[in-house]
Short mmCIF file of C-alpha atoms in Angstrom, two decimals:
data_model
loop_
_atom_site.label_atom_id
_atom_site.label_comp_id
_atom_site.label_asym_id
_atom_site.label_seq_id
_atom_site.Cartn_x
_atom_site.Cartn_y
_atom_site.Cartn_z
CA MET A 1 1.48 -23.46 -23.83
CA GLN A 2 1.90 -20.31 -25.91
CA ASP A 3 -0.86 -18.39 -23.68
CA LEU A 4 1.18 -19.16 -20.65
CA ILE A 5 4.48 -17.91 -21.53
CA ASN A 6 2.57 -14.87 -23.08
CA ILE A 7 0.79 -14.75 -19.49
CA GLY A 8 4.79 -15.01 -17.61
CA VAL A 9 6.45 -12.18 -20.09
CA LYS A 10 3.31 -9.98 -19.76
CA SER A 11 3.80 -10.17 -15.73
CA ILE A 12 7.11 -10.16 -15.67
CA PHE A 13 7.70 -7.10 -18.29
CA ILE A 14 5.05 -5.26 -19.45
CA ASP A 15 2.75 -5.43 -15.93
CA ASN A 16 6.03 -5.93 -13.73
CA MET A 17 4.17 -5.51 -10.24
CA ILE A 18 6.41 -2.41 -9.42
CA PHE A 19 7.20 -0.38 -12.52
CA ALA A 20 3.27 -0.21 -13.79
CA TYR A 21 1.43 -0.99 -10.82
CA PHE A 22 3.47 0.38 -7.82
CA LEU A 23 2.68 -2.73 -5.38
CA GLY A 24 4.60 -3.68 -2.91
CA MET A 25 6.39 -0.25 -2.62
CA CYS A 26 6.94 -0.15 1.03
CA SER A 27 9.37 -3.31 0.98
CA TYR A 28 10.81 -2.56 -2.09
CA LEU A 29 11.94 0.45 -0.67
CA ALA A 30 13.42 -0.55 2.53
CA VAL A 31 14.96 -3.41 1.15
CA SER A 32 17.13 -2.14 -1.84
CA LYS A 33 19.91 -1.15 -0.60
CA LYS A 34 22.26 -3.69 -0.66
CA VAL A 35 22.22 -6.61 -3.58
CA SER A 36 22.17 -9.29 -1.09
CA THR A 37 18.99 -8.46 0.93
CA ALA A 38 17.12 -7.62 -2.14
CA ILE A 39 17.80 -11.32 -3.50
CA GLY A 40 16.80 -12.32 -0.21
CA LEU A 41 13.46 -10.90 0.20
CA GLY A 42 12.89 -10.97 -4.12
CA ALA A 43 13.02 -15.32 -3.43
CA ALA A 44 10.62 -15.04 -0.78
CA VAL A 45 8.15 -12.60 -3.20
CA ILE A 46 8.31 -15.58 -5.50
CA PHE A 47 8.01 -18.24 -3.52
CA VAL A 48 4.79 -16.98 -1.51
CA LEU A 49 3.06 -15.20 -5.33
CA GLY A 50 3.75 -18.44 -6.28
CA ILE A 51 1.67 -20.46 -4.15
CA THR A 52 -0.49 -17.76 -2.51
CA ILE A 53 -1.76 -17.15 -5.93
CA PRO A 54 -3.00 -20.23 -6.76
CA LEU A 55 -4.55 -21.18 -3.37
CA ASN A 56 -6.40 -18.41 -3.45
CA TRP A 57 -7.67 -19.41 -7.01
CA LEU A 58 -9.17 -22.57 -5.40
CA VAL A 59 -10.91 -21.02 -2.69
CA TYR A 60 -12.07 -17.84 -4.68
CA ASN A 61 -13.16 -20.90 -7.49
CA TYR A 62 -14.64 -23.49 -5.10
CA PHE A 63 -16.15 -21.29 -2.48
CA LEU A 64 -16.54 -17.50 -2.71
CA LYS A 65 -17.61 -16.79 -6.71
CA PRO A 66 -21.03 -16.78 -7.29
CA GLY A 67 -22.42 -20.34 -7.68
CA ALA A 68 -18.86 -21.63 -6.45
CA MET A 69 -20.08 -23.99 -3.95
CA THR A 70 -22.33 -26.26 -6.02
CA TRP A 71 -20.62 -29.48 -5.37
CA THR A 72 -21.21 -29.50 -1.99
CA GLY A 73 -24.73 -30.16 -3.44
CA ILE A 74 -26.50 -28.50 -1.27
CA GLU A 75 -29.57 -25.92 -2.41
CA GLU A 76 -29.14 -23.29 -0.37
CA LEU A 77 -25.03 -23.37 -1.05
CA ALA A 78 -25.51 -23.52 -4.53
CA THR A 79 -26.90 -20.05 -5.38
CA ALA A 80 -24.62 -18.20 -2.37
CA ASP A 81 -22.49 -15.39 -3.28
CA LEU A 82 -19.52 -14.81 -0.90
CA SER A 83 -17.55 -12.48 -3.55
CA PHE A 84 -17.65 -9.43 -0.87
CA ILE A 85 -16.08 -11.31 1.97
CA GLY A 86 -13.36 -11.79 0.06
CA LEU A 87 -11.34 -9.33 0.69
CA ILE A 88 -10.77 -10.83 4.34
CA ILE A 89 -10.39 -14.62 2.92
CA TYR A 90 -7.66 -13.65 0.63
CA ILE A 91 -5.66 -11.55 3.30
CA SER A 92 -5.85 -14.42 6.07
CA VAL A 93 -4.83 -17.38 3.27
CA ILE A 94 -1.83 -14.71 2.80
CA ALA A 95 -0.53 -14.43 6.53
CA SER A 96 -1.40 -17.74 7.64
CA PHE A 97 0.63 -19.61 4.90
CA VAL A 98 3.35 -17.09 5.40
CA GLN A 99 3.67 -17.85 9.35
CA LEU A 100 2.79 -21.48 8.39
CA THR A 101 5.81 -21.65 5.72
CA GLU A 102 7.91 -19.00 8.66
CA MET A 103 7.34 -21.73 10.98
CA VAL A 104 8.60 -25.01 9.13
CA VAL A 105 11.21 -23.19 7.60
CA GLU A 106 12.30 -22.26 11.37
CA LYS A 107 12.16 -26.16 12.50
CA LEU A 108 13.58 -27.49 9.26
CA SER A 109 16.32 -25.88 7.97
CA PRO A 110 17.79 -22.64 10.48
CA ALA A 111 20.36 -21.54 7.51
CA LEU A 112 17.36 -21.15 5.47
CA TYR A 113 15.64 -19.22 8.22
CA ALA A 114 18.85 -17.05 8.61
CA ALA A 115 18.54 -15.84 5.16
CA LEU A 116 14.89 -16.16 4.92
CA GLY A 117 13.43 -15.78 7.67
CA ILE A 118 13.32 -12.23 8.52
CA PHE A 119 11.64 -11.09 5.64
CA LEU A 120 9.00 -13.20 5.82
CA PRO A 121 6.73 -11.15 8.24
CA LEU A 122 6.90 -8.36 5.77
CA ILE A 123 5.80 -10.34 2.74
CA ALA A 124 1.88 -10.80 4.48
CA VAL A 125 1.63 -6.76 4.24
CA ASN A 126 3.65 -6.37 1.39
CA CYS A 127 0.89 -4.89 -1.58
CA SER A 128 2.07 -7.16 -4.34
CA ILE A 129 1.11 -10.49 -2.60
CA LEU A 130 -2.68 -9.23 -2.14
CA GLY A 131 -2.69 -7.30 -5.69
CA GLY A 132 -1.84 -10.58 -7.37
CA ALA A 133 -4.41 -11.99 -5.58
CA LEU A 134 -7.24 -8.99 -6.49
CA PHE A 135 -5.53 -9.09 -10.10
CA MET A 136 -6.25 -12.66 -10.65
CA ILE A 137 -9.66 -12.45 -9.36
CA GLY A 138 -10.49 -9.67 -11.29
CA ARG A 139 -9.18 -11.46 -15.17
CA PRO A 140 -10.30 -15.30 -16.28
CA TYR A 141 -7.73 -17.32 -15.77
CA ASN A 142 -7.63 -20.98 -14.87
CA LEU A 143 -5.37 -22.63 -12.46
CA ALA A 144 -2.46 -23.15 -14.47
CA GLU A 145 -2.53 -19.46 -15.54
CA ALA A 146 -3.24 -18.29 -12.51
CA THR A 147 -0.13 -19.90 -11.53
CA THR A 148 2.38 -18.71 -14.09
CA PHE A 149 1.02 -14.98 -13.59
CA GLY A 150 1.99 -15.46 -9.79
CA LEU A 151 5.13 -16.73 -10.63
CA GLY A 152 5.73 -14.30 -12.96
CA SER A 153 4.48 -10.96 -11.13
CA GLY A 154 7.22 -12.89 -8.65
CA ILE A 155 9.94 -12.75 -11.23
CA GLY A 156 8.68 -9.39 -12.17
CA TRP A 157 9.21 -8.45 -8.44
CA PHE A 158 12.63 -9.41 -7.92
CA LEU A 159 14.40 -8.26 -11.03
CA ALA A 160 13.33 -5.04 -10.10
CA VAL A 161 13.78 -4.85 -6.51
CA VAL A 162 17.73 -6.35 -7.48
CA ALA A 163 18.19 -4.09 -10.79
CA LEU A 164 17.78 -0.95 -7.59
CA ALA A 165 19.45 -2.09 -4.72
CA ALA A 166 22.45 -2.43 -7.65
CA ILE A 167 22.08 0.90 -8.54
CA ARG A 168 21.14 2.42 -5.30
CA GLU A 169 24.62 0.82 -4.25
CA LYS A 170 26.04 2.53 -6.45
CA LEU A 171 24.36 5.88 -5.83
CA LYS A 172 26.90 5.70 -2.70
CA TYR A 173 29.67 7.75 -5.20
CA SER A 174 27.90 10.11 -6.20
CA HIS A 175 27.02 13.70 -4.78
CA VAL A 176 23.22 14.22 -4.72
CA PRO A 177 22.36 17.42 -3.56
CA ALA A 178 21.66 16.90 0.66
CA PRO A 179 17.71 16.92 0.89
CA LEU A 180 17.50 14.58 -2.11
CA ARG A 181 19.63 12.18 -0.83
CA GLY A 182 18.39 8.76 0.29
CA LEU A 183 14.55 8.50 -0.61
CA GLY A 184 13.69 11.69 -2.84
CA ILE A 185 16.18 10.13 -5.77
CA THR A 186 14.99 6.67 -5.20
CA PHE A 187 11.60 7.91 -6.41
CA ILE A 188 12.62 9.26 -9.50
CA ILE A 189 15.22 6.51 -10.35
CA VAL A 190 12.51 4.41 -9.89
CA GLY A 191 10.29 6.90 -12.05
CA LEU A 192 13.49 6.62 -14.63
CA MET A 193 13.62 2.58 -14.44
CA SER A 194 9.38 2.83 -14.96
CA PHE A 195 10.28 4.73 -18.08
CA GLY A 196 12.80 1.83 -19.62
CA PHE A 197 9.67 -0.69 -18.86
CA LEU A 198 7.60 1.06 -20.87
CA SER A 199 9.64 -0.59 -23.60
CA PHE A 200 8.56 -3.73 -23.80
CA MET A 201 4.99 -2.81 -23.80
CA GLY A 202 3.03 -4.86 -26.72
CA PHE A 203 5.58 -7.26 -26.07
CA SER A 204 3.66 -10.64 -26.91
CA ILE A 205 4.15 -14.44 -28.94
CA ASN A 206 2.36 -15.44 -31.29
CA MET B 1 -9.07 39.31 38.10
CA ALA B 2 -5.75 37.43 39.12
CA THR B 3 -7.59 35.26 41.43
CA ALA B 4 -10.16 34.44 38.77
CA THR B 5 -7.58 32.68 36.43
CA VAL B 6 -5.86 30.99 39.17
CA GLU B 7 -9.18 29.47 40.47
CA GLU B 8 -9.79 28.47 37.05
CA LYS B 9 -5.96 26.76 36.58
CA LYS B 10 -6.79 25.13 40.20
CA VAL B 11 -9.92 23.54 38.19
CA ALA B 12 -8.85 22.57 35.21
CA ALA B 13 -4.61 21.14 36.75
CA PRO B 14 -6.20 17.99 38.28
CA LYS B 15 -7.99 15.75 35.03
CA GLU B 16 -6.19 16.10 31.89
CA PRO B 17 -7.67 18.09 28.64
CA ILE B 18 -9.64 15.95 26.68
CA PHE B 19 -7.97 17.30 23.73
CA GLY B 20 -4.17 19.02 24.94
CA ARG B 21 -1.04 19.27 23.66
CA LYS B 22 -0.35 15.61 23.56
CA GLU B 23 -3.04 15.38 21.11
CA ARG B 24 -2.78 18.40 19.26
CA GLN B 25 0.83 17.44 19.23
CA LEU B 26 -0.12 13.56 17.33
CA LEU B 27 -2.57 15.58 15.00
CA SER B 28 -0.11 17.92 13.93
CA ASP B 29 3.15 16.00 13.27
CA PRO B 30 2.84 13.24 10.80
CA LEU B 31 1.24 16.49 8.86
CA ASP B 32 4.50 17.47 8.46
CA LEU B 33 7.82 17.15 10.47
CA ASN B 34 7.06 13.19 10.47
CA ASN B 35 4.39 12.72 7.10
CA PRO B 36 3.72 9.22 6.67
CA ILE B 37 4.66 9.04 2.91
CA THR B 38 7.82 11.19 2.94
CA VAL B 39 9.05 11.00 6.19
CA GLN B 40 8.13 7.37 7.63
CA VAL B 41 8.12 6.45 4.19
CA LEU B 42 5.20 4.22 4.05
CA GLY B 43 2.13 3.73 1.74
CA ILE B 44 3.31 4.34 -1.29
CA CYS B 45 1.97 1.87 -3.34
CA SER B 46 -1.58 3.29 -3.21
CA ALA B 47 -0.40 6.83 -3.10
CA LEU B 48 1.68 6.15 -6.73
CA ALA B 49 -1.14 4.76 -7.97
CA VAL B 50 -4.55 6.58 -7.00
CA THR B 51 -3.23 9.95 -8.28
CA VAL B 52 -4.22 10.84 -12.01
CA GLN B 53 -6.86 12.56 -10.83
CA MET B 54 -7.80 14.51 -8.02
CA LYS B 55 -10.86 12.86 -6.81
CA PRO B 56 -10.21 9.04 -6.59
CA ALA B 57 -7.27 11.00 -4.40
CA LEU B 58 -9.97 12.72 -2.45
CA PHE B 59 -12.09 9.37 -1.51
CA MET B 60 -8.93 7.37 -1.22
CA ALA B 61 -7.48 10.07 1.28
CA LEU B 62 -10.96 9.77 2.91
CA GLY B 63 -11.29 5.49 2.73
CA VAL B 64 -7.38 5.19 4.69
CA THR B 65 -8.32 8.18 7.18
CA PHE B 66 -11.63 6.04 8.17
CA VAL B 67 -9.84 2.52 8.30
CA THR B 68 -6.55 4.33 10.02
CA MET B 69 -8.48 5.89 13.15
CA MET B 70 -11.04 3.03 13.20
CA SER B 71 -8.45 -0.31 13.09
CA ASN B 72 -6.74 1.93 15.42
CA PHE B 73 -8.85 2.34 18.01
CA PHE B 74 -10.24 -0.91 18.17
CA ILE B 75 -6.50 -2.40 18.22
CA SER B 76 -5.45 -0.29 21.46
CA LEU B 77 -8.99 -1.44 23.10
CA LEU B 78 -7.99 -5.31 22.49
CA ARG B 79 -4.53 -4.92 22.93
CA ASN B 80 -4.12 -6.15 26.23
CA SER B 81 -5.30 -8.80 24.80
CA ILE B 82 -3.71 -10.09 21.60
CA PRO B 83 -1.33 -12.56 21.77
CA SER B 84 1.47 -11.37 20.19
CA ARG B 85 2.57 -14.69 18.18
CA VAL B 86 -0.64 -13.92 15.76
CA ARG B 87 -1.18 -10.46 16.08
CA ILE B 88 -0.90 -9.86 12.74
CA ILE B 89 -3.38 -12.40 11.43
CA VAL B 90 -5.94 -10.62 14.20
CA GLN B 91 -4.46 -6.94 13.09
CA LEU B 92 -5.17 -7.85 9.38
CA ALA B 93 -8.92 -9.27 10.33
CA VAL B 94 -9.37 -5.59 11.63
CA VAL B 95 -8.48 -4.11 9.50
CA SER B 96 -9.88 -5.90 6.24
CA THR B 97 -12.98 -5.32 8.48
CA PHE B 98 -12.91 -2.05 7.79
CA VAL B 99 -11.55 -2.05 4.15
CA ILE B 100 -14.74 -4.22 3.54
CA LEU B 101 -16.94 -1.38 5.02
CA VAL B 102 -15.32 1.14 2.79
CA ASP B 103 -15.58 -1.00 -0.27
CA GLN B 104 -18.84 -1.77 0.47
CA ILE B 105 -19.68 2.28 0.80
CA LEU B 106 -18.21 3.27 -2.92
CA LYS B 107 -19.42 0.14 -4.52
CA ALA B 108 -23.46 1.34 -3.45
CA TYR B 109 -22.68 5.16 -3.12
CA PHE B 110 -20.03 6.04 -5.62
CA TYR B 111 -19.69 3.64 -7.94
CA ASP B 112 -17.80 5.21 -10.30
CA VAL B 113 -14.77 6.26 -8.03
CA SER B 114 -15.04 2.50 -6.66
CA LYS B 115 -14.64 1.48 -10.94
CA GLN B 116 -11.57 4.16 -10.91
CA LEU B 117 -9.99 3.35 -7.55
CA SER B 118 -10.29 -0.45 -8.36
CA VAL B 119 -8.06 -2.97 -6.81
CA PHE B 120 -6.35 -0.38 -4.79
CA VAL B 121 -9.31 0.00 -2.39
CA GLY B 122 -8.85 -3.51 -1.24
CA LEU B 123 -5.32 -3.18 -1.21
CA ILE B 124 -5.98 -0.40 1.46
CA VAL B 125 -5.79 -3.56 3.80
CA THR B 126 -2.08 -4.28 3.37
CA ASN B 127 -1.29 -0.14 3.42
CA CYS B 128 1.85 0.11 5.45
CA ILE B 129 0.36 2.54 6.88
CA ILE B 130 -2.14 1.04 8.72
CA MET B 131 -0.30 -1.66 9.98
CA GLY B 132 2.15 0.44 10.66
CA ARG B 133 0.75 2.64 12.91
CA LEU B 134 -0.78 -0.15 14.36
CA GLU B 135 2.47 -1.58 15.36
CA ALA B 136 3.91 1.17 16.52
CA PHE B 137 1.60 3.20 18.29
CA ALA B 138 -1.66 1.55 18.70
CA MET B 139 -0.57 -2.09 20.14
CA GLY B 140 1.23 0.14 23.31
CA ASN B 141 -1.38 3.06 23.37
CA LYS B 142 -4.46 4.16 24.55
CA PRO B 143 -7.97 4.29 22.90
CA PHE B 144 -8.15 7.66 22.17
CA PRO B 145 -4.43 9.36 21.80
CA SER B 146 -4.69 5.73 18.88
CA LEU B 147 -7.76 7.88 17.35
CA ILE B 148 -6.37 10.65 17.07
CA ASP B 149 -2.68 8.89 15.97
CA GLY B 150 -5.00 7.45 13.09
CA LEU B 151 -6.13 10.26 11.93
CA GLY B 152 -3.67 12.74 11.73
CA ASN B 153 -1.77 10.02 9.88
CA GLY B 154 -4.63 9.41 7.50
CA LEU B 155 -5.03 13.65 7.16
CA GLY B 156 -0.99 13.12 6.44
CA TYR B 157 -1.33 11.01 4.16
CA GLY B 158 -4.26 12.74 2.04
CA ALA B 159 -1.97 15.90 2.39
CA ILE B 160 0.58 14.43 0.62
CA LEU B 161 -1.72 12.86 -2.21
CA MET B 162 -4.02 15.84 -2.67
CA ILE B 163 -0.48 18.11 -3.35
CA VAL B 164 1.16 14.90 -5.79
CA ALA B 165 -2.99 14.69 -7.56
CA PHE B 166 -3.22 18.69 -7.94
CA PHE B 167 -0.04 18.05 -9.90
CA ARG B 168 -0.58 15.21 -11.68
CA GLU B 169 -4.19 16.82 -13.07
CA ILE B 170 -3.51 20.22 -14.11
CA PHE B 171 -0.28 19.39 -15.72
CA GLY B 172 -1.28 15.98 -17.28
CA SER B 173 -4.63 16.70 -18.23
CA GLY B 174 -5.45 20.14 -17.68
CA SER B 175 -7.44 20.21 -15.11
CA VAL B 176 -9.02 20.36 -11.33
CA PHE B 177 -11.48 17.51 -9.81
CA GLY B 178 -12.34 17.73 -13.55
CA PHE B 179 -12.59 21.53 -14.23
CA LYS B 180 -11.08 22.07 -17.44
CA VAL B 181 -8.90 25.18 -15.86
CA PHE B 182 -6.74 26.26 -19.21
CA ASP B 183 -10.08 25.92 -21.37
CA ALA B 184 -11.48 27.96 -18.97
CA MET B 185 -8.95 30.58 -19.36
CA GLY B 186 -8.95 30.58 -23.13
CA ILE B 187 -5.39 28.84 -23.00
CA ASN B 188 -4.97 25.31 -25.42
CA TYR B 189 -3.18 23.30 -23.23
CA ILE B 190 -1.73 19.91 -23.71
CA GLY B 191 -1.71 17.37 -21.40
CA ASN B 192 1.47 15.78 -20.62
CA GLY B 193 1.53 12.34 -21.06
CA VAL B 194 4.21 11.81 -19.01
CA LEU B 195 2.60 12.75 -15.79
CA VAL B 196 -0.25 10.39 -16.79
CA ILE B 197 1.79 7.22 -16.56
CA PRO B 198 2.99 5.73 -13.31
CA ALA B 199 6.64 6.77 -13.57
CA GLY B 200 5.56 10.36 -13.71
CA ALA B 201 3.99 10.15 -10.16
CA SER B 202 7.32 8.32 -8.93
CA ILE B 203 9.21 11.37 -9.99
CA VAL B 204 6.61 14.10 -9.12
CA ILE B 205 6.17 12.41 -5.50
CA GLY B 206 10.51 12.48 -5.53
CA LEU B 207 10.05 16.17 -6.33
CA VAL B 208 7.84 17.04 -3.38
CA ILE B 209 9.99 14.86 -1.06
CA TRP B 210 13.12 17.13 -2.30
CA ALA B 211 11.28 20.46 -1.73
CA GLN B 212 9.86 19.25 1.60
CA ARG B 213 13.23 18.16 3.01
CA ALA B 214 15.03 21.49 1.66
CA ARG B 215 12.29 23.16 3.68
CA ASN B 216 12.67 21.37 6.73
CA GLY B 217 16.18 20.80 6.67
CA GLN B 218 15.90 16.68 7.09
CA VAL B 219 19.03 14.98 5.93
CA GLU B 220 19.03 11.41 4.93
CA GLU B 221 22.44 9.47 5.53
CA GLU B 222 22.96 6.84 3.37
#
């Protein structure tokens, strides 16, 4: 349990997807103009990361990893190493899951679709989703830890995008030099926020 | 003399030049006025993450240019037979094929660079420049212009990457391509740690955007 809490805290604050790795920056900058849209996309990221990371964990550990397919009982498969096609598999899992969710949500809950729907296609190409999958592969997580990592990374992304959106809303009332307006000042603010998050470094529960 | 030039024009006019003004513009626009990073705001993740040193940044730029060119070309060939409902998955499949190629080549011949870039080679798949160009250009244009567009955008991305990496490496660790410039000049330079951490990258890129927009006179209204 303690391990899970530590992984959760680490992925939310210390290894924050935005401030430590700068993953998912494109959509991060695009939707952080208003707090309401930021909350929408942030929630969608938590949802998709929380599900696709365990899904990709299963795919990696039962199909792709060297020797992962011993459960089939076929000798040729038991020694197969498919990890080199991992990339194409992870992204297919992510993209098909996103498309599936979009279709299900559209049928079942039009209200939720109206709120989240436009963000879902954006998520398939959000680097933080694929990045999360690749980080997860590189670390010796079990299924519960992988799920915690996925949810934690999503929450970290959510926090980062909502915080930036709130700052950018206030920024409208300040005098920024004309060429720096918009993208330039946003980058500098992200850098300063990243300094703030550095203060969580080394934080853990023993 | 005069008749000769007229004749030349007559011959040249009917067939379109392979590398005419349109193509040249496709190549040069993304380098400055329509730069993928600083103007279109695409492909930021990797631009911030791999620019600590110039060498990995150069490999990243080459890799992204290759993938953008090839996937633009192939998606443009397939553009009339892709159903729009599943086009994202088709595009991702094509892109990730080329990324796997780049990844395997780096692992085989430049293992140290591949280790330094770690997950960011794989993340070329979701680099928004590639998806953005596929959606905005390759889905509606012929294969050859798409190839040129991919090349131009890859180079524009690479240019910003190299600028940012130059400033981060020279002031962050006092070297250029691993060559200790300040030591060679006999100056004892202590690297500025801020530029080595990711936060420094974000600030440097903000300043690069400021400089570029001030020069080109572009202003973004919120």
